[in-house]
CSV table of N, CA and C in Angstrom, one decimal:
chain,number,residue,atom,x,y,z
A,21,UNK,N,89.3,96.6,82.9
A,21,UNK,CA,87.9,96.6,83.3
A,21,UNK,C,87.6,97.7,84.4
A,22,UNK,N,88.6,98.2,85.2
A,22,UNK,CA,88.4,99.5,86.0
A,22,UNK,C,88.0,100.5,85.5
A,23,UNK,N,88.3,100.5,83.9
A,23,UNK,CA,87.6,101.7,82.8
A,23,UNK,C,86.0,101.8,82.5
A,24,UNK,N,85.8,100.3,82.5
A,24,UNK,CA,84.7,100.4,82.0
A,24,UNK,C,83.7,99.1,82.9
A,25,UNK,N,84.1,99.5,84.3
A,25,UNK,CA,83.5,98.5,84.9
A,25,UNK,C,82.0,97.6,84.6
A,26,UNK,N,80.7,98.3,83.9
A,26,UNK,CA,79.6,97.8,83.7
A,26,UNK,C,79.9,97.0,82.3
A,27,UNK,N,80.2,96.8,82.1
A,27,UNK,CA,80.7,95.8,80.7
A,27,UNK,C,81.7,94.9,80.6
A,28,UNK,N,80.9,93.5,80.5
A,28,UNK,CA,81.4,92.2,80.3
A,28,UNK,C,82.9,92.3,78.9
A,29,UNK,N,83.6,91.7,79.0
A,29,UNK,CA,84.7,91.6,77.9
A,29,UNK,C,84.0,91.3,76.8
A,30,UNK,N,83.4,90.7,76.7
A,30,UNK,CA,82.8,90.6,75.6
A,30,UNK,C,81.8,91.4,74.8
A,31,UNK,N,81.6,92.3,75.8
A,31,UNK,CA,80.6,93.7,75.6
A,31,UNK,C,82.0,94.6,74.9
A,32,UNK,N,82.9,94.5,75.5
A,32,UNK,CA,84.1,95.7,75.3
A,32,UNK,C,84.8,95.2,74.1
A,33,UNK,N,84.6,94.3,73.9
A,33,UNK,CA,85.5,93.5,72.2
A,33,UNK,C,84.6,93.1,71.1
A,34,UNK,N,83.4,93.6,71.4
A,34,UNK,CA,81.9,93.2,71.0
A,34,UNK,C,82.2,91.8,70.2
A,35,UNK,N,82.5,90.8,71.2
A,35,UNK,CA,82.8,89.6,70.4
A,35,UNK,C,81.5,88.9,71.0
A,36,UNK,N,81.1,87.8,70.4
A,36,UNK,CA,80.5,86.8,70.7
A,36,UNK,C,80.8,86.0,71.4
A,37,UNK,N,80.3,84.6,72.6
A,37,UNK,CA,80.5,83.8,73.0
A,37,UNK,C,81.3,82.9,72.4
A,38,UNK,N,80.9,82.7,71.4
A,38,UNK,CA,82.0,81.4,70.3
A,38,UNK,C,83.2,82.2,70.4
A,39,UNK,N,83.3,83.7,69.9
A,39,UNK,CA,84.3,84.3,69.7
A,39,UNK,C,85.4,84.1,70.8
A,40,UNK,N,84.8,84.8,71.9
A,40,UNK,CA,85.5,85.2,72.7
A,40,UNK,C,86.5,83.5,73.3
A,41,UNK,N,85.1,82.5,72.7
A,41,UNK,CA,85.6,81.5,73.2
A,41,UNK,C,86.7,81.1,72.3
A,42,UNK,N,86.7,81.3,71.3
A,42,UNK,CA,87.7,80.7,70.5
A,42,UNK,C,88.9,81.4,70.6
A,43,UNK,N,89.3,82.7,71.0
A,43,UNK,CA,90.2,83.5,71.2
A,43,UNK,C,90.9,82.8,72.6
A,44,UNK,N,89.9,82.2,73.7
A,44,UNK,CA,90.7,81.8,74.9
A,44,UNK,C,91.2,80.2,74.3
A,45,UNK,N,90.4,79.9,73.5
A,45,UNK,CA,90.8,78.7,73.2
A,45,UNK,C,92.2,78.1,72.6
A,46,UNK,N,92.3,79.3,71.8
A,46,UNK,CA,93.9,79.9,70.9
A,46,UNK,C,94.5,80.7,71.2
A,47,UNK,N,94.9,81.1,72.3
A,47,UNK,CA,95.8,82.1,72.8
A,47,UNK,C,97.0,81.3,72.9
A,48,UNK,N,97.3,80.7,73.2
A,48,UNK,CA,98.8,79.6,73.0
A,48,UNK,C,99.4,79.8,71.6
A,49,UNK,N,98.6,79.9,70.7
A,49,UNK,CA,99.0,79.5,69.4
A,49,UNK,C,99.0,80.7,68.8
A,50,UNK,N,98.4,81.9,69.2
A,50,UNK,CA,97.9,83.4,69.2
A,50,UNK,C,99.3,83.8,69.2
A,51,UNK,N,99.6,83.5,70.6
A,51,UNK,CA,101.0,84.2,71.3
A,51,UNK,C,102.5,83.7,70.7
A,52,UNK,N,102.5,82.1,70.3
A,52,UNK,CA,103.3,81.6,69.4
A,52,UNK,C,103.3,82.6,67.8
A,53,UNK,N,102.7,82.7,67.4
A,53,UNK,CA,102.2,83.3,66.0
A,53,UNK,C,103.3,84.2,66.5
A,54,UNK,N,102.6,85.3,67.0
A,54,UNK,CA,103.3,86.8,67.4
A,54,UNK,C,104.5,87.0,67.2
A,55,UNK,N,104.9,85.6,68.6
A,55,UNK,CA,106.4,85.9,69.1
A,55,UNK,C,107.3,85.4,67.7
A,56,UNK,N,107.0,84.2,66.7
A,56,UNK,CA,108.0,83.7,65.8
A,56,UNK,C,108.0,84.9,64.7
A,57,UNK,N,106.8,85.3,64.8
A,57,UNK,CA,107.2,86.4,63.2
A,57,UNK,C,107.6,88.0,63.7
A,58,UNK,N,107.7,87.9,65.3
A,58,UNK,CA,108.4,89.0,66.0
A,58,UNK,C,107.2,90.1,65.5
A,59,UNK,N,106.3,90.0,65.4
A,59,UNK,CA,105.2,90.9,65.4
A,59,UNK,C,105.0,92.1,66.9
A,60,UNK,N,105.2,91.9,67.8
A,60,UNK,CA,105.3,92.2,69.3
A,60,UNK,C,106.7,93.5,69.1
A,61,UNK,N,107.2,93.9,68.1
A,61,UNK,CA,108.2,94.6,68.2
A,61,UNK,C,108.5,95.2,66.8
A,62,UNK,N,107.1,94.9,66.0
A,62,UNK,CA,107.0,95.2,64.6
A,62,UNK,C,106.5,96.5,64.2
A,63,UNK,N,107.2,97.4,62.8
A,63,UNK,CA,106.1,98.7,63.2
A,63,UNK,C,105.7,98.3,61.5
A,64,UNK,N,105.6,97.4,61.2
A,64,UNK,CA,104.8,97.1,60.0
A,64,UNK,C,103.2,97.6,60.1
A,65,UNK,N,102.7,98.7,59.0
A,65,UNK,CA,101.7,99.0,59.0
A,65,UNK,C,100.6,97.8,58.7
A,66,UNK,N,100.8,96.8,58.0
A,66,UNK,CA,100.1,96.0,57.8
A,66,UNK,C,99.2,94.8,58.4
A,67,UNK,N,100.2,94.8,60.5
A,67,UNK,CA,99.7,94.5,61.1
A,67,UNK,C,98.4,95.1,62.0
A,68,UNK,N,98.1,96.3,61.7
A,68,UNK,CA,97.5,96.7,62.1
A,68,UNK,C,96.3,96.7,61.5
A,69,UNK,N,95.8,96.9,59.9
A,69,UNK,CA,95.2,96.5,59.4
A,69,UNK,C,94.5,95.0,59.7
A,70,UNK,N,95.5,94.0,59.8
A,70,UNK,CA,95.4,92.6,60.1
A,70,UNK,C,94.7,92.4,61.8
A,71,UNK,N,95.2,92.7,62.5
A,71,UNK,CA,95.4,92.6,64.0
A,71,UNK,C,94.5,93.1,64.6
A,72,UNK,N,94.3,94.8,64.3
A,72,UNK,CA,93.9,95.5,65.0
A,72,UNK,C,92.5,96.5,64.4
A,73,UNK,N,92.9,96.4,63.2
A,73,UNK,CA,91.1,96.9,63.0
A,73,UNK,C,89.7,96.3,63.2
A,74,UNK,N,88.9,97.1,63.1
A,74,UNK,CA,87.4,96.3,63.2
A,74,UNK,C,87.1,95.7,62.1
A,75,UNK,N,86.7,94.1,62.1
A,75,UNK,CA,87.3,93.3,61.0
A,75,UNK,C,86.2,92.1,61.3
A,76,UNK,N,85.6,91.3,60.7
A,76,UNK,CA,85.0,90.4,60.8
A,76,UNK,C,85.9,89.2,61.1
A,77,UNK,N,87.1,89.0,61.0
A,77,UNK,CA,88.1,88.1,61.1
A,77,UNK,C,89.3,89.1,61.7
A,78,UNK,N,90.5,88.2,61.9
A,78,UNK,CA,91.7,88.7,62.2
A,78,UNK,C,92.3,87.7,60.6
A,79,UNK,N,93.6,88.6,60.6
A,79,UNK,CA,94.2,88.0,58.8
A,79,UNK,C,95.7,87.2,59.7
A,80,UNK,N,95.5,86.0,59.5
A,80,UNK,CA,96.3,85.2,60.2
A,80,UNK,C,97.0,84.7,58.5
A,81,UNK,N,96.4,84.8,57.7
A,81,UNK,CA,96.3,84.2,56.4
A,81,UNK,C,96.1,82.7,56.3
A,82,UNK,N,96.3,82.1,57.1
A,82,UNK,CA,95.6,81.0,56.8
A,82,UNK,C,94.3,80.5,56.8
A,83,UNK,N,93.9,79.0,56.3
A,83,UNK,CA,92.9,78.4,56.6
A,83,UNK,C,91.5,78.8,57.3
A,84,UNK,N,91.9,78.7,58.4
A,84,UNK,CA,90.7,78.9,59.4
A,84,UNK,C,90.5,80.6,60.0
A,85,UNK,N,91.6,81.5,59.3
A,85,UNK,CA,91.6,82.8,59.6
A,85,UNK,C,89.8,82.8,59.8
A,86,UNK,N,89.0,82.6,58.8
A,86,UNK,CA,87.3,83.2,59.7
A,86,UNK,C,86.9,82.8,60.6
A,87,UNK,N,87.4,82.2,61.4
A,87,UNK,CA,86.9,81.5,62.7
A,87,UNK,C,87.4,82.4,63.6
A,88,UNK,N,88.3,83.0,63.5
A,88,UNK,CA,88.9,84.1,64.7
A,88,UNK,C,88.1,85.4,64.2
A,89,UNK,N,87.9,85.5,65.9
A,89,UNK,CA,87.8,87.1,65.7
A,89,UNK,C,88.4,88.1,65.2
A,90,UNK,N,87.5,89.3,64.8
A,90,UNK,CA,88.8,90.1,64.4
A,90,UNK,C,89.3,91.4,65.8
A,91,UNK,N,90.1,91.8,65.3
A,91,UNK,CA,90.6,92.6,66.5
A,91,UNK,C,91.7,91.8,67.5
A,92,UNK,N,92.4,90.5,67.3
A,92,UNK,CA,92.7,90.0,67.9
A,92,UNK,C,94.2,90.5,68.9
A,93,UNK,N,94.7,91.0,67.5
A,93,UNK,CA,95.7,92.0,68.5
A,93,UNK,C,95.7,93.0,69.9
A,94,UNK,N,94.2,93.2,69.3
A,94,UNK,CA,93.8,93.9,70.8
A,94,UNK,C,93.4,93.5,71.9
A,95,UNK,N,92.8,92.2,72.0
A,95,UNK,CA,92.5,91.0,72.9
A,95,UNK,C,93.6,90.9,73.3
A,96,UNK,N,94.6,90.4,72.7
A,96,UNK,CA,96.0,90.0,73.3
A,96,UNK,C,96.5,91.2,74.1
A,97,UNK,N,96.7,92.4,73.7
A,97,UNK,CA,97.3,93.2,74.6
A,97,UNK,C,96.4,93.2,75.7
A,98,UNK,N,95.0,93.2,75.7
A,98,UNK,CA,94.2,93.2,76.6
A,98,UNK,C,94.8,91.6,77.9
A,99,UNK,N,95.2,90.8,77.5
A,99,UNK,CA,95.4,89.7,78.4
A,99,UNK,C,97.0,90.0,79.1
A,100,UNK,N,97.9,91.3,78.0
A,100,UNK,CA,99.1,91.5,78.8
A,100,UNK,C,98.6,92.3,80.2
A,101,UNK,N,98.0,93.4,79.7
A,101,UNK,CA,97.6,94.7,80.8
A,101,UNK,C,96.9,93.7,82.0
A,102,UNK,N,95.7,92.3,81.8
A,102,UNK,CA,95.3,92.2,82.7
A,102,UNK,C,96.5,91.1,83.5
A,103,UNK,N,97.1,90.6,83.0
A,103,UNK,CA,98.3,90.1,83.7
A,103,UNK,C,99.4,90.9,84.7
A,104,UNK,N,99.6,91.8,83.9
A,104,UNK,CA,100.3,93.0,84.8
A,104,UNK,C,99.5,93.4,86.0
A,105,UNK,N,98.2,93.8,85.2
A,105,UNK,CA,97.0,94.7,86.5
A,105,UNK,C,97.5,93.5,87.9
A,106,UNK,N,97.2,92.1,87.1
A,106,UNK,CA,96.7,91.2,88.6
A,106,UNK,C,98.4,91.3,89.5
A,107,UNK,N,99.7,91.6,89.2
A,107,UNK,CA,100.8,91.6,89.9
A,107,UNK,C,101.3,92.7,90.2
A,108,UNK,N,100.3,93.8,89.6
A,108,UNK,CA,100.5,95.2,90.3
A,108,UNK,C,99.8,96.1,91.2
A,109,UNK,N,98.8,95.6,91.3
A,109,UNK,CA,97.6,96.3,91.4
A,109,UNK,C,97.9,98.2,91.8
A,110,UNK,N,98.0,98.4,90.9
A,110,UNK,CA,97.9,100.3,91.0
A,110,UNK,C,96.8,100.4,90.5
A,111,UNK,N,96.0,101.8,91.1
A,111,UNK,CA,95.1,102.5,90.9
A,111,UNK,C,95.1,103.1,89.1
A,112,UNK,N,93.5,103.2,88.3
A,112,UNK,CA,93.7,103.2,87.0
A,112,UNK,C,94.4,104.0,86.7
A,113,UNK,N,94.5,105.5,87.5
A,113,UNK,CA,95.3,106.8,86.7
A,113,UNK,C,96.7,106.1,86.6
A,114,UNK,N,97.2,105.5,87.9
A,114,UNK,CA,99.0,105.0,87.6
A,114,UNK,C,99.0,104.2,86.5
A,115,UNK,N,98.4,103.3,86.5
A,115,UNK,CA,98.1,102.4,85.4
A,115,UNK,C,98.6,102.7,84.1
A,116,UNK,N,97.3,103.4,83.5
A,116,UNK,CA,97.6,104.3,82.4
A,116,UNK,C,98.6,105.4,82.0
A,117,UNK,N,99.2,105.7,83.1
A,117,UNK,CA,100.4,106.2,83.2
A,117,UNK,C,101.8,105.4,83.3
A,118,UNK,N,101.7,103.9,83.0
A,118,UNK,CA,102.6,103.4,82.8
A,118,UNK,C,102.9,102.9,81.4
A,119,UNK,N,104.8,103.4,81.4
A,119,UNK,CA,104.8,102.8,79.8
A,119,UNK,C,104.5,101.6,79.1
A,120,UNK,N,104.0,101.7,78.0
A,120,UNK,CA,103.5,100.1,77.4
A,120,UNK,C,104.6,98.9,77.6
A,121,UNK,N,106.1,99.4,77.1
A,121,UNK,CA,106.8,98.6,77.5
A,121,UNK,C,107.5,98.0,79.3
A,122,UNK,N,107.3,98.5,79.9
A,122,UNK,CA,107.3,98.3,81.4
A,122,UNK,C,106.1,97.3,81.8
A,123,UNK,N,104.6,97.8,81.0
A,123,UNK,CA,103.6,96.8,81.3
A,123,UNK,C,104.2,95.5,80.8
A,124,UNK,N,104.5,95.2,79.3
A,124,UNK,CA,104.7,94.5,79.1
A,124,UNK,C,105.8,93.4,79.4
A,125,UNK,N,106.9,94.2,79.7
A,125,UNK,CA,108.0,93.4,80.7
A,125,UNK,C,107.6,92.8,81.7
A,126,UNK,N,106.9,93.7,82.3
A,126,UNK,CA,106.7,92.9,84.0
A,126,UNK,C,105.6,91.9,83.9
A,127,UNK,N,104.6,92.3,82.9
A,127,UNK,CA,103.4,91.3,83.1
A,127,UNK,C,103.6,90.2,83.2
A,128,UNK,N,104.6,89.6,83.0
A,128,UNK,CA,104.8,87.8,82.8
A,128,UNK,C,104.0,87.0,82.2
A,129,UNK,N,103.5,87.5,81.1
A,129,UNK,CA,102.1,87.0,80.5
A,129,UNK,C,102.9,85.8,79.7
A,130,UNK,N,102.4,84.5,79.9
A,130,UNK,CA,102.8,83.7,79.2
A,130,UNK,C,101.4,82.7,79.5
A,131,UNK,N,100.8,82.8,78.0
A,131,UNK,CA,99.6,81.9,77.8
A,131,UNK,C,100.4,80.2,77.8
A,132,UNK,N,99.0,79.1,78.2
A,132,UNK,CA,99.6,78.1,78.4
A,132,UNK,C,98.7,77.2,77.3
A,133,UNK,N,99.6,76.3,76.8
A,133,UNK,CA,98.8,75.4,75.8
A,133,UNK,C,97.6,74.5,76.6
């Protein structure tokens, strides 16, 4: 948010209230998903299609896949960086100047059911 400080998360993921809400609502089960199918270390092209494009849904393939937002992959990384941000606090240039994997190790991002 130091990037783009005049805009709400929800302005930046152009999600909706429900959305946004349902993404906090499932992030437990978000982050489970990930870690069992080892997605978090995947260079499958097809995740990205799924996860990460602009998408009216995210492709979970199941059931209730339309009820999630799409882009959700990117929401998620967005909850590592602000986990890290809150235990580091460096200025944006360092920031962005740190490797993705370093953010990710240290962040200790562990969503809670």
């Amino acid at each position: 948010q130091q990037l783009l400080p005049d805009y709400s998360e929800t302005d930046i993921f152009n999600y909706s209230d429900e959305k946004w809400q349902w993404a906090l609502d499932n992030e437990y089960s978000i982050w489970q998903y990930f870690m069992e199918k080892e997605y978090l270390y995947s260079s499958e092209k097809d995740l990205v299609r799924r996860f990460l494009d602009p998408a009216p849904f995210s492709k979970f393939y199941i059931t209730s896949d339309i009820e999630s937002p799409g882009q959700i992959g990117a929401w998620m990384g967005w909850q590592i960086i602000n986990s890290y941000a809150e235990t580091h606090k460096k200025p944006l240039p360092e920031l962005l100047a740190t490797p993705s994997m370093e953010i990710f190790n240290q962040s200790n991002y562990k969503p809670h059911k």
